[in-house]
Short mmCIF file of C-alpha atoms in Angstrom, two decimals:
data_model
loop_
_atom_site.label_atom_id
_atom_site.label_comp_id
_atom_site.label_asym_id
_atom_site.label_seq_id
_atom_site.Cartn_x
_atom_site.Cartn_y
_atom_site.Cartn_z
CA UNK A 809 -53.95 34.19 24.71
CA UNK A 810 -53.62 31.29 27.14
CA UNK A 811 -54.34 29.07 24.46
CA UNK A 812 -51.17 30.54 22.34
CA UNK A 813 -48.56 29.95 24.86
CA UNK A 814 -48.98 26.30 25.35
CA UNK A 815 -48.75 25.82 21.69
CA UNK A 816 -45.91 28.67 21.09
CA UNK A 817 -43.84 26.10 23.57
CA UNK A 818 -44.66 22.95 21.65
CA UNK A 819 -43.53 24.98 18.53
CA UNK A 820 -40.27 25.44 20.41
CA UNK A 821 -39.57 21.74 21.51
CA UNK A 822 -40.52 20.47 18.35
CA UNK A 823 -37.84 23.02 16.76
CA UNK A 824 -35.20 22.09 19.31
CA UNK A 825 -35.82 18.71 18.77
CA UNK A 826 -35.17 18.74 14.91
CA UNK A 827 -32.12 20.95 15.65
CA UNK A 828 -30.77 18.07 18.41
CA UNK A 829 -32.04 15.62 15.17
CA UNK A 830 -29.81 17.13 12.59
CA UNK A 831 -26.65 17.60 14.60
CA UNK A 832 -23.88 15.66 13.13
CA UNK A 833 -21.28 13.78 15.57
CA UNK A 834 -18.28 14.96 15.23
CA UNK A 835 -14.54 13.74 15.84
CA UNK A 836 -11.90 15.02 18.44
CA UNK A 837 -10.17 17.70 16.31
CA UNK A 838 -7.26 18.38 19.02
CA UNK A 839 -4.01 17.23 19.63
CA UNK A 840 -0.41 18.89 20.06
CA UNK A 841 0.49 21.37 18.43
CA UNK A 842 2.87 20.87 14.92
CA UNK A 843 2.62 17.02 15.44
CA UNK A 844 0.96 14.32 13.43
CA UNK A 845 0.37 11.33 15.21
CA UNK A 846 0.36 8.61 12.33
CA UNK A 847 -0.23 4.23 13.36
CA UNK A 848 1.11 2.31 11.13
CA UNK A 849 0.65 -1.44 11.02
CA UNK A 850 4.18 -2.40 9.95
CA UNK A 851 7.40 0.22 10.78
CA UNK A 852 10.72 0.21 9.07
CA UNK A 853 13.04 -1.45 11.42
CA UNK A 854 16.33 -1.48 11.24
CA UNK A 855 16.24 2.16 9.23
CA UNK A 856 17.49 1.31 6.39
CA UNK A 857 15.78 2.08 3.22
CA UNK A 858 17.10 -0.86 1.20
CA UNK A 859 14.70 -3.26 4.29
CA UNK A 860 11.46 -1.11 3.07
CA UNK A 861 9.27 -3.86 1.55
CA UNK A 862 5.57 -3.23 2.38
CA UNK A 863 3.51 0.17 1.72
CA UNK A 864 3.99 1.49 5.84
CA UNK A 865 8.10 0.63 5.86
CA UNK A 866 8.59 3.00 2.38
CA UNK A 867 6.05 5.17 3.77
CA UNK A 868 8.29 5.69 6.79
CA UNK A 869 11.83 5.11 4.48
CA UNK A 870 10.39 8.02 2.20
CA UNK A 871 10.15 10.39 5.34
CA UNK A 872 13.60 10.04 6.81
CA UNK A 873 15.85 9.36 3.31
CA UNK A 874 16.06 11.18 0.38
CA UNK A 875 15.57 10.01 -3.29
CA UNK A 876 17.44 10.92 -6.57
CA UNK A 877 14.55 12.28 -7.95
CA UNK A 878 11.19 12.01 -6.86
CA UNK A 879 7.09 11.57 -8.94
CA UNK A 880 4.77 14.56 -8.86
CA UNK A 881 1.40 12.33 -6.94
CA UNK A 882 -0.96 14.09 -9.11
CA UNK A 883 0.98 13.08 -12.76
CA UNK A 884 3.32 10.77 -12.09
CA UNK A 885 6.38 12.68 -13.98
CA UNK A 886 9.34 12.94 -12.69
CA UNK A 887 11.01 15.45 -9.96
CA UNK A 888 13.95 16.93 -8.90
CA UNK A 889 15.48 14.83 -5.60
CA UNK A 890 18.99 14.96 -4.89
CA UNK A 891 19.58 14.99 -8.35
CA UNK A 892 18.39 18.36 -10.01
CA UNK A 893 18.74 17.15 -14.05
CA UNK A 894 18.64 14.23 -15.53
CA UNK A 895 19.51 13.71 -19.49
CA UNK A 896 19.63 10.48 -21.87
CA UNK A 897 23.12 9.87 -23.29
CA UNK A 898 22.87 6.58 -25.58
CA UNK A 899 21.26 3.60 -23.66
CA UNK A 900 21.94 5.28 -20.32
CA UNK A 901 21.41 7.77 -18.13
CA UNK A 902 23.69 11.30 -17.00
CA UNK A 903 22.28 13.03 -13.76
CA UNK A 904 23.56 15.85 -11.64
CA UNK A 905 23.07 15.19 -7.82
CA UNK A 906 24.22 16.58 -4.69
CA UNK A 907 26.19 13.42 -3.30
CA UNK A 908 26.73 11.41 -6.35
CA UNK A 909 29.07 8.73 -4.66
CA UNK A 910 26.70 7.76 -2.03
CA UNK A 911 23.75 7.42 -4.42
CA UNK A 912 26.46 5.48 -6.51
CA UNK A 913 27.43 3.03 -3.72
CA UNK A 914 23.74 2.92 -2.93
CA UNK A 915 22.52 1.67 -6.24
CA UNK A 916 25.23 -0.54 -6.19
CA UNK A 917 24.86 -2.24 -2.76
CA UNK A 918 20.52 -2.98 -3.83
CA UNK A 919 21.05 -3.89 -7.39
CA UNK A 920 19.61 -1.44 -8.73
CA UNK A 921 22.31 -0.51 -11.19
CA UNK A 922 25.42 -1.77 -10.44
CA UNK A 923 27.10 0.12 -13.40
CA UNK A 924 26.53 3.34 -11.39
CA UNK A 925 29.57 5.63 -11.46
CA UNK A 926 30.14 9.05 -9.96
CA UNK A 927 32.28 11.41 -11.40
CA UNK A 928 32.18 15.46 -9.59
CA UNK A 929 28.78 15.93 -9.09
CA UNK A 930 27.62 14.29 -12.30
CA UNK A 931 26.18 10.26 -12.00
CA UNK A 932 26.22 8.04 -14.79
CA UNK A 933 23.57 4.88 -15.13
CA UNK A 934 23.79 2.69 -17.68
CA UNK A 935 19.95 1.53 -17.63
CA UNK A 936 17.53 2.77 -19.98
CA UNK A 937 14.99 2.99 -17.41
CA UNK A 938 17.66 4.65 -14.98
CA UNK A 939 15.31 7.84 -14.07
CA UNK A 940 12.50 5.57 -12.42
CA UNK A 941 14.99 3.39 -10.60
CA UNK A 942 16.10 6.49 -8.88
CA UNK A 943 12.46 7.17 -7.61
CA UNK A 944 12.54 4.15 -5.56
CA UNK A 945 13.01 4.46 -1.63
CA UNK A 946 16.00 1.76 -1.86
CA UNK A 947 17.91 4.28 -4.12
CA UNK A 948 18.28 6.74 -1.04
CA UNK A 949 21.88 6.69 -0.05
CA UNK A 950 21.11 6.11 4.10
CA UNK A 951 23.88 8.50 5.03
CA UNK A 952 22.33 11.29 3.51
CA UNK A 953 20.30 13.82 5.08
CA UNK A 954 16.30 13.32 3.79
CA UNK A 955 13.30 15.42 3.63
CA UNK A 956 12.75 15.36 8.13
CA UNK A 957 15.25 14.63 10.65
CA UNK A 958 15.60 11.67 13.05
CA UNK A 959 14.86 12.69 16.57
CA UNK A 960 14.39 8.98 17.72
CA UNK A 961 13.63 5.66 17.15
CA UNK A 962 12.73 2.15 18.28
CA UNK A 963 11.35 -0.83 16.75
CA UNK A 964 8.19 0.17 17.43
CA UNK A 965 8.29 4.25 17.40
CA UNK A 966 10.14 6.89 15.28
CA UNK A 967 10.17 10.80 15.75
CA UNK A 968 11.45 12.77 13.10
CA UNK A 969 11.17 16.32 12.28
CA UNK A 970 10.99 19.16 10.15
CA UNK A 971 10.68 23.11 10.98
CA UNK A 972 7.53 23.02 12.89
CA UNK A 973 6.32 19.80 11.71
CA UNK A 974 7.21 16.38 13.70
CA UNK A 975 6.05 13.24 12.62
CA UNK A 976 5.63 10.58 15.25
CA UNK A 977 5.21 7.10 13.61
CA UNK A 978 3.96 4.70 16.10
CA UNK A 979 3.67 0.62 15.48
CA UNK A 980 -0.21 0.08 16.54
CA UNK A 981 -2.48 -3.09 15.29
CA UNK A 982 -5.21 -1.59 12.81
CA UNK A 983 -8.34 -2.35 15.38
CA UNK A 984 -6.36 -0.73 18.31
CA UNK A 985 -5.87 2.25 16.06
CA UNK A 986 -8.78 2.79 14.82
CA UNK A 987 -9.97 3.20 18.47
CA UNK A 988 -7.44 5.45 19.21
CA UNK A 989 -8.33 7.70 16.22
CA UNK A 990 -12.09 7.89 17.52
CA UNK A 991 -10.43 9.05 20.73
CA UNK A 992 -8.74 11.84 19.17
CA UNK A 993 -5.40 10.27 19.93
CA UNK A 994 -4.24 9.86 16.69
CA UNK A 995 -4.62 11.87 13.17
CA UNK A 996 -3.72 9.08 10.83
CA UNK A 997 -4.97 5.14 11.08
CA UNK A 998 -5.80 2.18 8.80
CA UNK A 999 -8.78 0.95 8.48
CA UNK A 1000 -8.76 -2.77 9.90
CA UNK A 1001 -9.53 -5.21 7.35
CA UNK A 1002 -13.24 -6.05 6.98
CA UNK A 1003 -14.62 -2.98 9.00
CA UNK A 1004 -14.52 -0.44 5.66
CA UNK A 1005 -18.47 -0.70 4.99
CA UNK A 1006 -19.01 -0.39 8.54
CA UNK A 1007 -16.89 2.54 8.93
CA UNK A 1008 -18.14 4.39 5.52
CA UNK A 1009 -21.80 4.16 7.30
CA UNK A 1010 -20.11 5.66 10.85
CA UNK A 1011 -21.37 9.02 10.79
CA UNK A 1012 -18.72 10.04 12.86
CA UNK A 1013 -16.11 8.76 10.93
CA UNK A 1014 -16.57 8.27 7.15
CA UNK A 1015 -16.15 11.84 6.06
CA UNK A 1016 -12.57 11.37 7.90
CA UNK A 1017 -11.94 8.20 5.49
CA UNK A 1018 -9.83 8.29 2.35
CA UNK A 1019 -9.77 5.63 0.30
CA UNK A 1020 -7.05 5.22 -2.77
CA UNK A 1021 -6.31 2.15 -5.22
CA UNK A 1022 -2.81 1.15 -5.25
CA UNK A 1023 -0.86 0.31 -7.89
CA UNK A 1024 -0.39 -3.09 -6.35
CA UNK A 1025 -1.34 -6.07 -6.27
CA UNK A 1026 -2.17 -9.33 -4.18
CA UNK A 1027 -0.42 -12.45 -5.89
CA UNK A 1028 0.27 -15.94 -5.60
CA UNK A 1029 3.89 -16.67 -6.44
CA UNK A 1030 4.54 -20.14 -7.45
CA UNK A 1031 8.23 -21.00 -5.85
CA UNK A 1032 10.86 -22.44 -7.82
CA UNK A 1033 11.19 -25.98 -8.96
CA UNK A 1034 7.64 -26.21 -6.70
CA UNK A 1035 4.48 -27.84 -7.68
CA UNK A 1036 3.15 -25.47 -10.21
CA UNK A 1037 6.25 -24.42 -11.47
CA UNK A 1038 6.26 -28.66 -12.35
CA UNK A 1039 2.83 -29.29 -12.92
CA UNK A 1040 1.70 -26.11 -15.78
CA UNK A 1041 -1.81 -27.93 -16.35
CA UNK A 1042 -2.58 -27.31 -12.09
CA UNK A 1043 -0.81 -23.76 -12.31
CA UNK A 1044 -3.44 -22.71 -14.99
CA UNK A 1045 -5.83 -24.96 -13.11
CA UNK A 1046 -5.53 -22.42 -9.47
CA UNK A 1047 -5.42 -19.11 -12.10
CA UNK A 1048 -8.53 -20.13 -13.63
CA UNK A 1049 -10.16 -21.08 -10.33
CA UNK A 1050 -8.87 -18.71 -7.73
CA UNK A 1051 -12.04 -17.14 -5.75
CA UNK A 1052 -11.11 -13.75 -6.73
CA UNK A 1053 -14.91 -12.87 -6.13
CA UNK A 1054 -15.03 -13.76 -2.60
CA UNK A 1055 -11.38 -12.15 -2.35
CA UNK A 1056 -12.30 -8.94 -3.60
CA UNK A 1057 -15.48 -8.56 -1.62
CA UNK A 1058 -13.79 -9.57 1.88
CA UNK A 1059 -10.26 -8.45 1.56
CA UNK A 1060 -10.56 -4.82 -0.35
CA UNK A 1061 -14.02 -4.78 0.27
CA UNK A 1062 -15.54 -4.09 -3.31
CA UNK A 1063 -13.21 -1.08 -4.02
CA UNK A 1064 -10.67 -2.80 -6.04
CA UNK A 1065 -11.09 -5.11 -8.69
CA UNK A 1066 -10.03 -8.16 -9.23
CA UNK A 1067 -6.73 -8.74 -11.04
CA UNK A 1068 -6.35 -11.14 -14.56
CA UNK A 1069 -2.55 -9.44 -14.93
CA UNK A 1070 -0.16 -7.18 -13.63
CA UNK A 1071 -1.04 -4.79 -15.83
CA UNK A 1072 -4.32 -2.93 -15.50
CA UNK A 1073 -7.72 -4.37 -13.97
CA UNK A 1074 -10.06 -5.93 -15.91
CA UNK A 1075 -12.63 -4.46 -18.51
CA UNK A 1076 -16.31 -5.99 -19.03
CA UNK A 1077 -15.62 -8.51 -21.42
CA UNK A 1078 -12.15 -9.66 -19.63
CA UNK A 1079 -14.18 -10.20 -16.68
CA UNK A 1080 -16.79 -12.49 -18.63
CA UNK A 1081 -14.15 -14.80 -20.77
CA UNK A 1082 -12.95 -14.98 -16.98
CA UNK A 1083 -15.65 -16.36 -15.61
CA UNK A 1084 -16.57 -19.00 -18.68
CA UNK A 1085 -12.67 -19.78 -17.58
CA UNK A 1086 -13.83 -20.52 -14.25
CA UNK A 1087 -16.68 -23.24 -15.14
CA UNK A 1088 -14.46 -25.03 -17.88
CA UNK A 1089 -11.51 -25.55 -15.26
CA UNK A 1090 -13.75 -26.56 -12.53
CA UNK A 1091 -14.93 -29.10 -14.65
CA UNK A 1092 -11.94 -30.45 -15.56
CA UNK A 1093 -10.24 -30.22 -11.91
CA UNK A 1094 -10.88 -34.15 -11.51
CA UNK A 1095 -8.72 -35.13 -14.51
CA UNK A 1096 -5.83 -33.22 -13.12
CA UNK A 1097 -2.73 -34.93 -11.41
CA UNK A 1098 -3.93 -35.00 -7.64
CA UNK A 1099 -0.69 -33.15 -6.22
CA UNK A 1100 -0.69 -31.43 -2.99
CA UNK A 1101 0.40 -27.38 -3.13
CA UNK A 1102 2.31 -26.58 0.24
CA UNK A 1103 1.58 -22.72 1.06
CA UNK A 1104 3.81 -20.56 3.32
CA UNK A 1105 0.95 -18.93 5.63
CA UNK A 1106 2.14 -15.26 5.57
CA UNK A 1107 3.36 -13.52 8.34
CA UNK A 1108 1.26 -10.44 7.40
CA UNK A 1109 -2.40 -11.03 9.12
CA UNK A 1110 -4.11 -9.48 6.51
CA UNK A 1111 -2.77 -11.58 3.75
CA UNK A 1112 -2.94 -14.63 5.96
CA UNK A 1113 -6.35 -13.92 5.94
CA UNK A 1114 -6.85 -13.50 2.24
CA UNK A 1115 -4.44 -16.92 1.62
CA UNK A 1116 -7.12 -18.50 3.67
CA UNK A 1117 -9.86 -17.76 2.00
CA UNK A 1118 -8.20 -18.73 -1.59
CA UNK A 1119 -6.91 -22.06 0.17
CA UNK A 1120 -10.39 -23.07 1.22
CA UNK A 1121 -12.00 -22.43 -1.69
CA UNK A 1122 -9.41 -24.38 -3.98
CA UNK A 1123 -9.90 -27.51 -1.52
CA UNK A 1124 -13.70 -26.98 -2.09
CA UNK A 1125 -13.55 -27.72 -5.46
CA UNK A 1126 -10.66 -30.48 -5.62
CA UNK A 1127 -7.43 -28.64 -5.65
CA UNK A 1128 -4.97 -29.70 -2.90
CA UNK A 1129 -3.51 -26.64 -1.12
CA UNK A 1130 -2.75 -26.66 2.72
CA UNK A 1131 -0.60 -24.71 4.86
CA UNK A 1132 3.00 -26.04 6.81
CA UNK A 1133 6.10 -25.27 7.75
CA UNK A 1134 8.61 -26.25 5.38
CA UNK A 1135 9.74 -25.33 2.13
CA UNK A 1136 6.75 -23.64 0.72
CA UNK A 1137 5.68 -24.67 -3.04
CA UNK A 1138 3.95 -21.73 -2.92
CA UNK A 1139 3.87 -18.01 -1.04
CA UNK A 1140 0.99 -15.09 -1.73
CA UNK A 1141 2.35 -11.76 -1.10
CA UNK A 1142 1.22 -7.79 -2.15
CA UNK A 1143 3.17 -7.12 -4.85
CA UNK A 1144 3.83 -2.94 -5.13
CA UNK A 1145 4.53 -0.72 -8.22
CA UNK A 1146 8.29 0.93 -7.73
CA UNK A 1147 7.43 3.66 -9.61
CA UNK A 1148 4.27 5.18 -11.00
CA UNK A 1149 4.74 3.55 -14.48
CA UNK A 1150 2.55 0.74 -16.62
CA UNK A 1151 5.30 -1.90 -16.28
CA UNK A 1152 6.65 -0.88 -13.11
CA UNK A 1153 4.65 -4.25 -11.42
CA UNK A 1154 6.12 -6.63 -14.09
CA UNK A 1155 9.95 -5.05 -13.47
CA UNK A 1156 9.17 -5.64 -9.57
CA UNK A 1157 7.84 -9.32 -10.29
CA UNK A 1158 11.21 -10.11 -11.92
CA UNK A 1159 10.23 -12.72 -13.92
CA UNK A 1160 8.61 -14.96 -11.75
CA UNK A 1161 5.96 -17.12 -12.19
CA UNK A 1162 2.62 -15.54 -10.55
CA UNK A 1163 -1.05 -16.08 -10.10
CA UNK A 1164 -3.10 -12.10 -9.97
CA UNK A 1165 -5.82 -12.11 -7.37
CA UNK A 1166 -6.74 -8.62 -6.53
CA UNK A 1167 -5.57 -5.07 -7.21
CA UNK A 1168 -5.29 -3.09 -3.95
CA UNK A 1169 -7.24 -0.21 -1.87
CA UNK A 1170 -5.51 1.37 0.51
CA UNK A 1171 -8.19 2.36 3.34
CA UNK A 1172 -7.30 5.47 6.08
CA UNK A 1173 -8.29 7.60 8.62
CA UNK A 1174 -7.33 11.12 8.21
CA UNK A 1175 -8.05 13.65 11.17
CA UNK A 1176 -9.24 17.01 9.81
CA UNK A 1177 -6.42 18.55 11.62
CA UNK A 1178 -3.91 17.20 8.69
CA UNK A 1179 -3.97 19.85 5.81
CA UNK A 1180 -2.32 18.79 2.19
CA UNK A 1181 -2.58 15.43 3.41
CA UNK A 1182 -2.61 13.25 -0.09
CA UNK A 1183 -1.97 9.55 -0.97
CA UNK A 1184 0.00 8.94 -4.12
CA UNK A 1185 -1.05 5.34 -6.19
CA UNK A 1186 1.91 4.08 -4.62
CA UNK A 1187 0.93 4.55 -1.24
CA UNK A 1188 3.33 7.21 -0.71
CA UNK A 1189 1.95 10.38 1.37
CA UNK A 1190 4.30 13.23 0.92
CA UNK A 1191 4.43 14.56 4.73
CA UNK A 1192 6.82 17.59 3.93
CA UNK A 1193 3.93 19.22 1.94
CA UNK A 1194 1.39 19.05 5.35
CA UNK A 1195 1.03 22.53 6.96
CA UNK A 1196 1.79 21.66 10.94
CA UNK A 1197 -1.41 21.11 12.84
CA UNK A 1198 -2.57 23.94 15.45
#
């Protein structure tokens, strides 16, 4: 019997120690009560939806203005908005909307249809592709109340609220917020560029990560009467070229693809004839005209750190890009779908003359306390469909 109870204990530390083993870390799952805490890298400022350029200034424009109409994030078709109906009458468009004449004025003042006329409560557009164009966060007449209300706001923080929900957008650097998330002292954070793999093999954090592929993409955009707009043979030369491997690898981090067009990523066999491309215009790079390509660095450190990596590798092999003040020959800039439709990143390109790098993952931290929390392909999280957090 003395015998048993030394090894009865060693039973037990060996079973508490598996148990201690097995535990998984978890994250701070507190905060106050009916309010999301969201960092954003980039805040609208001023609040004007017609300013909302990159994926955190709609994100913000989409929470404080309302649309015409609105896409379903699952499907993609369209919703009611302001507008509840919407019917094709010859090349145009006939919609009835709860303030016509501001939408009106609105579409008028962005260019988005500038043959918009309100008559009662019905709206008239004259483009064939009207209902899309009404999606977009610049179609949301400003002086119209939108899905939460404005509590306050600064350049670098904006309350808003709705029922029991309040939203509290806060302008925070991506490594700073990530922190803060860890803390508990946040419930929605970007990843920072180049820590996704790390983060996906966090055990504390990767089941809080949510990853979705944008319809967007990361493009060089040849200005005009620049260099490659005057030179085609060293345009096709930097498409055929362009380090898209290295790009896709560093910048979304393997879960994009590269991007040939503006239409859809690349199959198997695209990808080859691509990389055949690659060799033959490498070879030929010292028969070009030796031109230099000025870049505008962007002001967006991500994408100043994917323009980098592009420039260096063109220089490697013989091409002549560098970065200066100036006028630029040449910009690179995320280029986002309007609308959840195939041609929706050709409409936004408007006809200029680009070089496809990368499609686009969006990469986020989403606390556990945020239920309904979804990210549409446009980067779009509907925050009126979130039940408040306890």
């Amino acid at each position: 019997m003395r015998r048993a109870a030394p090894l009865a204990a060693l039973a037990l530390l060996g079973a508490g120690c598996g148990s201690h083993a097995s535990t998984k870390p978890q994250l701070p799952t507190g905060g106050p009560p009916g309010v999301v805490r969201i960092a954003l890298a980039h805040l609208l400022w001023p609040l004007d939806p017609a300013r909302a350029r990159t994926r955190d200034e709609i994100a913000v424009a989409r929470a404080l203005f309302a649309t015409p109409l609105r896409t379903d994030p699952r499907t993609g078709e369209l919703r009611p908005g302001l507008c509840s109906s919407w019917k094709r009458v010859g090349r145009g468009w006939s919609l009835r909307c709860r303030h016509p004449q501001e939408i009106a004025n609105e579409l008028k003042r962005t260019g988005l249809a500038s043959n918009a006329v309100a008559r009662g409560r019905t709206l008239n557009v004259g483009s064939p592709n009207a209902p899309y164009l009404l999606t977009e966060a610049r179609a949301a007449p400003p002086a119209v109340p939108g899905p939460f209300q404005l509590i306050r706001a600064s350049p670098t923080r904006i309350v808003a609220e709705r029922g029991g929900l309040r939203l509290d957008f806060r302008q925070v650097d991506p490594a700073t917020a990530a922190r803060l998330f860890r803390h508990g002292k946040l419930d929605e954070a970007p990843v920072p560029l180049g820590d996704l793999q790390a983060v996906l093999r966090d055990p504390r954090l990767r089941s809080a990560v949510r990853i979705r592929r944008l319809r967007a993409v990361d493009i060089v955009v040849a200005e005009p009467h620049g260099t490659l707009v005057r030179f085609p043979k060293v345009r096709r030369a930097y498409g055929e070229t362009a380090d898209r491997a290295d790009y896709q690898a560093l910048v979304p981090e393997l879960e994009a693809p590269p991007a040939e067009n503006l239409v859809e990523p690349p199959a198997a066999k695209v990808a080859r004839a691509a990389a055949l491309a690659y060799g033959r215009a490498k070879s030929r790079v010292s028969k070009l005209p030796q031109v230099a390509v000025r870049f505008a660095r962007p002001a967006d450190p991500d994408l100043a750190f994917g323009a980098g990596l592009l420039v260096a590798a063109w220089r490697d092999i013989g091409l002549g890009p560098y970065f200066a003040n100036g006028k630029p020959d040449v910009s690179f800039e995320r280029l986002l779908a309007p609308y959840p439709r195939p041609g929706a990143l050709r409409a936004a390109a408007r006809g200029e003359t680009v070089i496809p790098i990368a499609w686009v993952a969006d990469a986020r931290l989403v606390s556990r306390r945020l239920r309904g929390w979804r990210e549409d392909e446009l980067g779009a999280v509907d925050y009126a469909r979130l039940k408040p957090p306890g």
